Amino acid sequence: MIFQAYLHDEEAMQQLAGVVAVAMPATSPLVVYLEGDLGTGKTTFARALLRSMGETGPVRSPTYGLMSEYTTPNGRVLHLDLYRIRDPAELTQLGLGDYVVGSRLWLVEWPERSGGKLPASDMRLRLSVDEPGRNVEIDPTSQAGQQWVTAITADRTS
Ligand code: ADP
Ligand code: MG
């Protein structure tokens, strides 16, 4: 099952993020690959999801280093943006393995630049520009992801 929607504006994106947060299965950590060209709204979605998980501080793309970590009331969230990665070895240096235990969610922009050094995804969320808004497609890539997308779809159609 693939979930698809048109997000007319950032408000619609925030609404979807709220649904995605509520629909999250218990499995931890959940790994979401955020796909789409520059400017399609990957960081905006990451911020919206963090807000829905109760993060109140600023959420920007990590500018120094490739990763930011947030401690939300709903668990620790890792936000990775691999746009500026030069060598997948940089991921090894981050010691990502140490973050697997104890994190609730990983959000990864530009996962295709990881050279295979990321944990497998549970779902992929793909954004594309369709002015004035964005098209979003969410497809599950694990059993937990399937549960997640099923719950998102059920919430959206009820
Ligand atoms: P990315 O991380 O994919 O490069 P950003 O999240 O930085 O993209 O967003 C780029 C621009 O798209 C921002 O100016 C943001 O306001 C705008 N934007 C994000 N989501 C939407 C939406 N659903 N509808 C319209 N504009 C959006
Ligand atoms: Mg971004």
PDB file of C-alpha atoms and ligand atoms in Angstrom:
ATOM      1  CA  MET A   1       0.000   0.000   0.000  1.00  0.00           C
ATOM      2  CA  ILE A   2       1.243   3.471  -0.913  1.00  0.00           C
ATOM      3  CA  PHE A   3      -0.141   6.612   0.676  1.00  0.00           C
ATOM      4  CA  GLN A   4      -0.463   9.647  -1.587  1.00  0.00           C
ATOM      5  CA  ALA A   5      -1.718  13.156  -0.948  1.00  0.00           C
ATOM      6  CA  TYR A   6      -1.553  16.710  -2.198  1.00  0.00           C
ATOM      7  CA  LEU A   7      -0.279  19.167   0.411  1.00  0.00           C
ATOM      8  CA  HIS A   8      -1.559  22.559  -0.628  1.00  0.00           C
ATOM      9  CA  ASP A   9       0.595  24.473   1.851  1.00  0.00           C
ATOM     10  CA  GLU A  10       2.759  24.089   4.934  1.00  0.00           C
ATOM     11  CA  GLU A  11      -0.340  23.946   7.095  1.00  0.00           C
ATOM     12  CA  ALA A  12      -1.424  20.807   5.226  1.00  0.00           C
ATOM     13  CA  MET A  13       2.057  19.397   5.715  1.00  0.00           C
ATOM     14  CA  GLN A  14       1.867  20.073   9.455  1.00  0.00           C
ATOM     15  CA  GLN A  15      -1.490  18.296   9.540  1.00  0.00           C
ATOM     16  CA  LEU A  16      -0.060  15.233   7.808  1.00  0.00           C
ATOM     17  CA  ALA A  17       2.885  15.241  10.208  1.00  0.00           C
ATOM     18  CA  GLY A  18       0.403  15.135  13.089  1.00  0.00           C
ATOM     19  CA  VAL A  19      -1.208  12.052  11.582  1.00  0.00           C
ATOM     20  CA  VAL A  20       2.190  10.431  10.964  1.00  0.00           C
ATOM     21  CA  ALA A  21       3.177  11.066  14.611  1.00  0.00           C
ATOM     22  CA  VAL A  22      -0.014   9.566  16.020  1.00  0.00           C
ATOM     23  CA  ALA A  23       0.163   6.560  13.671  1.00  0.00           C
ATOM     24  CA  MET A  24       3.744   5.637  14.685  1.00  0.00           C
ATOM     25  CA  PRO A  25       4.038   1.937  15.563  1.00  0.00           C
ATOM     26  CA  ALA A  26       5.789   0.933  18.801  1.00  0.00           C
ATOM     27  CA  THR A  27       8.925  -0.460  17.107  1.00  0.00           C
ATOM     28  CA  SER A  28      12.048   1.648  17.802  1.00  0.00           C
ATOM     29  CA  PRO A  29      13.881   3.148  16.168  1.00  0.00           C
ATOM     30  CA  LEU A  30      11.759   3.853  13.122  1.00  0.00           C
ATOM     31  CA  VAL A  31      13.740   4.998  10.111  1.00  0.00           C
ATOM     32  CA  VAL A  32      12.262   7.339   7.517  1.00  0.00           C
ATOM     33  CA  TYR A  33      14.078   8.249   4.327  1.00  0.00           C
ATOM     34  CA  LEU A  34      13.026  11.694   3.096  1.00  0.00           C
ATOM     35  CA  GLU A  35      13.402  11.841  -0.672  1.00  0.00           C
ATOM     36  CA  GLY A  36      12.945  14.561  -3.273  1.00  0.00           C
ATOM     37  CA  ASP A  37      14.927  17.371  -4.903  1.00  0.00           C
ATOM     38  CA  LEU A  38      16.215  20.470  -3.131  1.00  0.00           C
ATOM     39  CA  GLY A  39      13.367  22.715  -2.074  1.00  0.00           C
ATOM     40  CA  THR A  40      10.634  20.099  -2.102  1.00  0.00           C
ATOM     41  CA  GLY A  41      10.025  20.348   1.656  1.00  0.00           C
ATOM     42  CA  LYS A  42      12.009  17.552   3.307  1.00  0.00           C
ATOM     43  CA  THR A  43      13.302  19.766   6.113  1.00  0.00           C
ATOM     44  CA  THR A  44       9.886  21.393   6.476  1.00  0.00           C
ATOM     45  CA  PHE A  45       8.365  17.958   6.967  1.00  0.00           C
ATOM     46  CA  ALA A  46      11.069  16.928   9.468  1.00  0.00           C
ATOM     47  CA  ARG A  47      10.351  20.122  11.444  1.00  0.00           C
ATOM     48  CA  ALA A  48       6.599  19.494  11.309  1.00  0.00           C
ATOM     49  CA  LEU A  49       6.999  15.931  12.566  1.00  0.00           C
ATOM     50  CA  LEU A  50       9.306  17.060  15.379  1.00  0.00           C
ATOM     51  CA  ARG A  51       6.728  19.697  16.348  1.00  0.00           C
ATOM     52  CA  SER A  52       4.062  16.995  16.415  1.00  0.00           C
ATOM     53  CA  MET A  53       6.301  14.974  18.742  1.00  0.00           C
ATOM     54  CA  GLY A  54       6.474  17.941  21.092  1.00  0.00           C
ATOM     55  CA  GLU A  55       9.783  19.557  20.098  1.00  0.00           C
ATOM     56  CA  THR A  56       9.483  23.294  20.781  1.00  0.00           C
ATOM     57  CA  GLY A  57      13.021  24.470  19.963  1.00  0.00           C
ATOM     58  CA  PRO A  58      14.305  25.498  16.541  1.00  0.00           C
ATOM     59  CA  VAL A  59      14.572  22.757  13.912  1.00  0.00           C
ATOM     60  CA  ARG A  60      16.880  23.482  11.007  1.00  0.00           C
ATOM     61  CA  SER A  61      18.911  21.311   8.749  1.00  0.00           C
ATOM     62  CA  PRO A  62      22.153  20.377  10.489  1.00  0.00           C
ATOM     63  CA  THR A  63      24.676  22.892   9.097  1.00  0.00           C
ATOM     64  CA  TYR A  64      27.764  21.700  10.978  1.00  0.00           C
ATOM     65  CA  GLY A  65      28.086  17.983  10.755  1.00  0.00           C
ATOM     66  CA  LEU A  66      25.483  15.861   9.143  1.00  0.00           C
ATOM     67  CA  MET A  67      23.292  15.201  12.132  1.00  0.00           C
ATOM     68  CA  SER A  68      21.133  16.883  14.784  1.00  0.00           C
ATOM     69  CA  GLU A  69      19.645  15.148  17.764  1.00  0.00           C
ATOM     70  CA  TYR A  70      16.444  16.169  19.555  1.00  0.00           C
ATOM     71  CA  THR A  71      15.082  14.925  22.842  1.00  0.00           C
ATOM     72  CA  THR A  72      11.319  15.230  22.493  1.00  0.00           C
ATOM     73  CA  PRO A  73       8.651  14.203  25.015  1.00  0.00           C
ATOM     74  CA  ASN A  74       8.045  11.303  22.636  1.00  0.00           C
ATOM     75  CA  GLY A  75      11.603  10.090  22.414  1.00  0.00           C
ATOM     76  CA  ARG A  76      14.951  10.924  20.866  1.00  0.00           C
ATOM     77  CA  VAL A  77      14.949  11.882  17.223  1.00  0.00           C
ATOM     78  CA  LEU A  78      17.933  11.927  14.886  1.00  0.00           C
ATOM     79  CA  HIS A  79      17.775  14.230  11.890  1.00  0.00           C
ATOM     80  CA  LEU A  80      20.386  13.537   9.252  1.00  0.00           C
ATOM     81  CA  ASP A  81      20.961  15.578   6.112  1.00  0.00           C
ATOM     82  CA  LEU A  82      23.506  13.966   3.813  1.00  0.00           C
ATOM     83  CA  TYR A  83      23.347  16.651   1.108  1.00  0.00           C
ATOM     84  CA  ARG A  84      26.860  17.860   1.905  1.00  0.00           C
ATOM     85  CA  ILE A  85      28.485  14.499   2.525  1.00  0.00           C
ATOM     86  CA  ARG A  86      31.642  14.011   0.508  1.00  0.00           C
ATOM     87  CA  ASP A  87      32.452  10.463   1.474  1.00  0.00           C
ATOM     88  CA  PRO A  88      30.202   7.811   3.056  1.00  0.00           C
ATOM     89  CA  ALA A  89      33.114   7.216   5.495  1.00  0.00           C
ATOM     90  CA  GLU A  90      31.919  10.409   7.253  1.00  0.00           C
ATOM     91  CA  LEU A  91      28.918   8.378   8.383  1.00  0.00           C
ATOM     92  CA  THR A  92      31.162   5.752   9.919  1.00  0.00           C
ATOM     93  CA  GLN A  93      32.935   8.539  11.838  1.00  0.00           C
ATOM     94  CA  LEU A  94      29.631   9.714  13.300  1.00  0.00           C
ATOM     95  CA  GLY A  95      29.335   6.363  15.060  1.00  0.00           C
ATOM     96  CA  LEU A  96      25.713   6.017  14.038  1.00  0.00           C
ATOM     97  CA  GLY A  97      25.534   2.553  15.562  1.00  0.00           C
ATOM     98  CA  ASP A  98      25.649   4.116  19.035  1.00  0.00           C
ATOM     99  CA  TYR A  99      22.388   5.929  18.333  1.00  0.00           C
ATOM    100  CA  VAL A 100      20.327   2.901  17.366  1.00  0.00           C
ATOM    101  CA  VAL A 101      19.568   1.883  20.939  1.00  0.00           C
ATOM    102  CA  GLY A 102      17.513   4.546  22.694  1.00  0.00           C
ATOM    103  CA  SER A 103      16.371   6.496  19.655  1.00  0.00           C
ATOM    104  CA  ARG A 104      12.728   6.594  18.636  1.00  0.00           C
ATOM    105  CA  LEU A 105      12.990   7.953  15.124  1.00  0.00           C
ATOM    106  CA  TRP A 106      15.529   8.678  12.408  1.00  0.00           C
ATOM    107  CA  LEU A 107      14.734  11.196   9.686  1.00  0.00           C
ATOM    108  CA  VAL A 108      17.194  11.123   6.810  1.00  0.00           C
ATOM    109  CA  GLU A 109      17.422  13.621   3.962  1.00  0.00           C
ATOM    110  CA  TRP A 110      19.437  12.507   0.907  1.00  0.00           C
ATOM    111  CA  PRO A 111      19.696   8.876   2.080  1.00  0.00           C
ATOM    112  CA  GLU A 112      20.886   7.885  -1.398  1.00  0.00           C
ATOM    113  CA  ARG A 113      24.238   9.545  -0.547  1.00  0.00           C
ATOM    114  CA  SER A 114      24.965   7.217   2.374  1.00  0.00           C
ATOM    115  CA  GLY A 115      26.776   4.595   0.358  1.00  0.00           C
ATOM    116  CA  GLY A 116      24.739   1.923   2.134  1.00  0.00           C
ATOM    117  CA  LYS A 117      25.948   2.969   5.602  1.00  0.00           C
ATOM    118  CA  LEU A 118      22.506   3.691   7.051  1.00  0.00           C
ATOM    119  CA  PRO A 119      20.084   1.415   8.835  1.00  0.00           C
ATOM    120  CA  ALA A 120      17.373   0.106   6.523  1.00  0.00           C
ATOM    121  CA  SER A 121      14.302   2.304   6.220  1.00  0.00           C
ATOM    122  CA  ASP A 122      10.815   1.537   7.495  1.00  0.00           C
ATOM    123  CA  MET A 123       9.273   3.910   5.030  1.00  0.00           C
ATOM    124  CA  ARG A 124      10.201   6.346   2.316  1.00  0.00           C
ATOM    125  CA  LEU A 125       8.477   9.675   2.083  1.00  0.00           C
ATOM    126  CA  ARG A 126       8.921  11.267  -1.322  1.00  0.00           C
ATOM    127  CA  LEU A 127       8.093  14.907  -1.993  1.00  0.00           C
ATOM    128  CA  SER A 128       7.763  16.748  -5.286  1.00  0.00           C
ATOM    129  CA  VAL A 129       6.862  20.311  -6.177  1.00  0.00           C
ATOM    130  CA  ASP A 130       3.401  20.843  -7.641  1.00  0.00           C
ATOM    131  CA  GLU A 131       2.790  24.579  -7.229  1.00  0.00           C
ATOM    132  CA  PRO A 132       1.482  26.017  -5.086  1.00  0.00           C
ATOM    133  CA  GLY A 133       1.959  22.917  -2.935  1.00  0.00           C
ATOM    134  CA  ARG A 134       3.678  19.549  -2.849  1.00  0.00           C
ATOM    135  CA  ASN A 135       2.818  15.990  -3.746  1.00  0.00           C
ATOM    136  CA  VAL A 136       3.727  13.429  -1.131  1.00  0.00           C
ATOM    137  CA  GLU A 137       4.023   9.675  -1.512  1.00  0.00           C
ATOM    138  CA  ILE A 138       4.753   7.400   1.424  1.00  0.00           C
ATOM    139  CA  ASP A 139       5.675   3.825   0.803  1.00  0.00           C
ATOM    140  CA  PRO A 140       6.509   1.254   3.449  1.00  0.00           C
ATOM    141  CA  THR A 141       9.712  -0.756   3.254  1.00  0.00           C
ATOM    142  CA  SER A 142       9.365  -2.942   6.358  1.00  0.00           C
ATOM    143  CA  GLN A 143       6.662  -4.641   8.371  1.00  0.00           C
ATOM    144  CA  ALA A 144       6.575  -1.779  10.888  1.00  0.00           C
ATOM    145  CA  GLY A 145       6.401   0.597   7.927  1.00  0.00           C
ATOM    146  CA  GLN A 146       3.397  -1.262   6.563  1.00  0.00           C
ATOM    147  CA  GLN A 147       1.640  -0.939   9.907  1.00  0.00           C
ATOM    148  CA  TRP A 148       2.509   2.724   9.945  1.00  0.00           C
ATOM    149  CA  VAL A 149       1.262   3.504   6.426  1.00  0.00           C
ATOM    150  CA  THR A 150      -1.921   1.500   7.044  1.00  0.00           C
ATOM    151  CA  ALA A 151      -2.614   3.581  10.164  1.00  0.00           C
ATOM    152  CA  ILE A 152      -1.848   6.844   8.332  1.00  0.00           C
ATOM    153  CA  THR A 153      -4.246   5.902   5.542  1.00  0.00           C
ATOM    154  CA  ALA A 154      -6.972   4.846   8.001  1.00  0.00           C
ATOM    155  CA  ASP A 155      -6.666   8.135   9.896  1.00  0.00           C
ATOM    156  CA  ARG A 156      -6.757  10.158   6.700  1.00  0.00           C
ATOM    157  CA  THR A 157      -9.843   8.478   5.283  1.00  0.00           C
ATOM    158  CA  SER A 158     -11.898   8.333   8.504  1.00  0.00           C
TER     159      SER A 158
HETATM  160  P1  ADP B   1      14.234  20.620   1.267  1.00  0.00           P
HETATM  161  O1  ADP B   1      14.617  20.252   2.674  1.00  0.00           O
HETATM  162  O2  ADP B   1      13.555  19.483   0.556  1.00  0.00           O
HETATM  163  O3  ADP B   1      15.382  21.151   0.467  1.00  0.00           O
HETATM  164  P2  ADP B   1      12.709  22.764   2.513  1.00  0.00           P
HETATM  165  O4  ADP B   1      11.990  22.032   3.570  1.00  0.00           O
HETATM  166  O5  ADP B   1      13.888  23.560   2.888  1.00  0.00           O
HETATM  167  O6  ADP B   1      13.132  21.768   1.316  1.00  0.00           O
HETATM  168  O7  ADP B   1      11.575  23.644   1.831  1.00  0.00           O
HETATM  169  C1  ADP B   1      11.803  24.459   0.695  1.00  0.00           C
HETATM  170  C2  ADP B   1      10.664  25.451   0.551  1.00  0.00           C
HETATM  171  O8  ADP B   1       9.430  24.798   0.290  1.00  0.00           O
HETATM  172  C3  ADP B   1      10.445  26.309   1.792  1.00  0.00           C
HETATM  173  O9  ADP B   1      10.428  27.643   1.358  1.00  0.00           O
HETATM  174  C4  ADP B   1       9.090  25.887   2.304  1.00  0.00           C
HETATM  175  O10 ADP B   1       8.413  26.983   2.854  1.00  0.00           O
HETATM  176  C5  ADP B   1       8.404  25.392   1.059  1.00  0.00           C
HETATM  177  N1  ADP B   1       7.367  24.367   1.370  1.00  0.00           N
HETATM  178  C6  ADP B   1       7.531  23.279   2.121  1.00  0.00           C
HETATM  179  N2  ADP B   1       6.408  22.540   2.165  1.00  0.00           N
HETATM  180  C7  ADP B   1       5.492  23.179   1.389  1.00  0.00           C
HETATM  181  C8  ADP B   1       4.116  22.906   1.017  1.00  0.00           C
HETATM  182  N3  ADP B   1       3.477  21.819   1.449  1.00  0.00           N
HETATM  183  N4  ADP B   1       3.512  23.761   0.203  1.00  0.00           N
HETATM  184  C9  ADP B   1       4.180  24.847  -0.250  1.00  0.00           C
HETATM  185  N5  ADP B   1       5.469  25.162   0.050  1.00  0.00           N
HETATM  186  C10 ADP B   1       6.111  24.350   0.873  1.00  0.00           C
HETATM  187 MG    MG B   2      16.542  20.055   3.516  1.00  0.00          MG
END
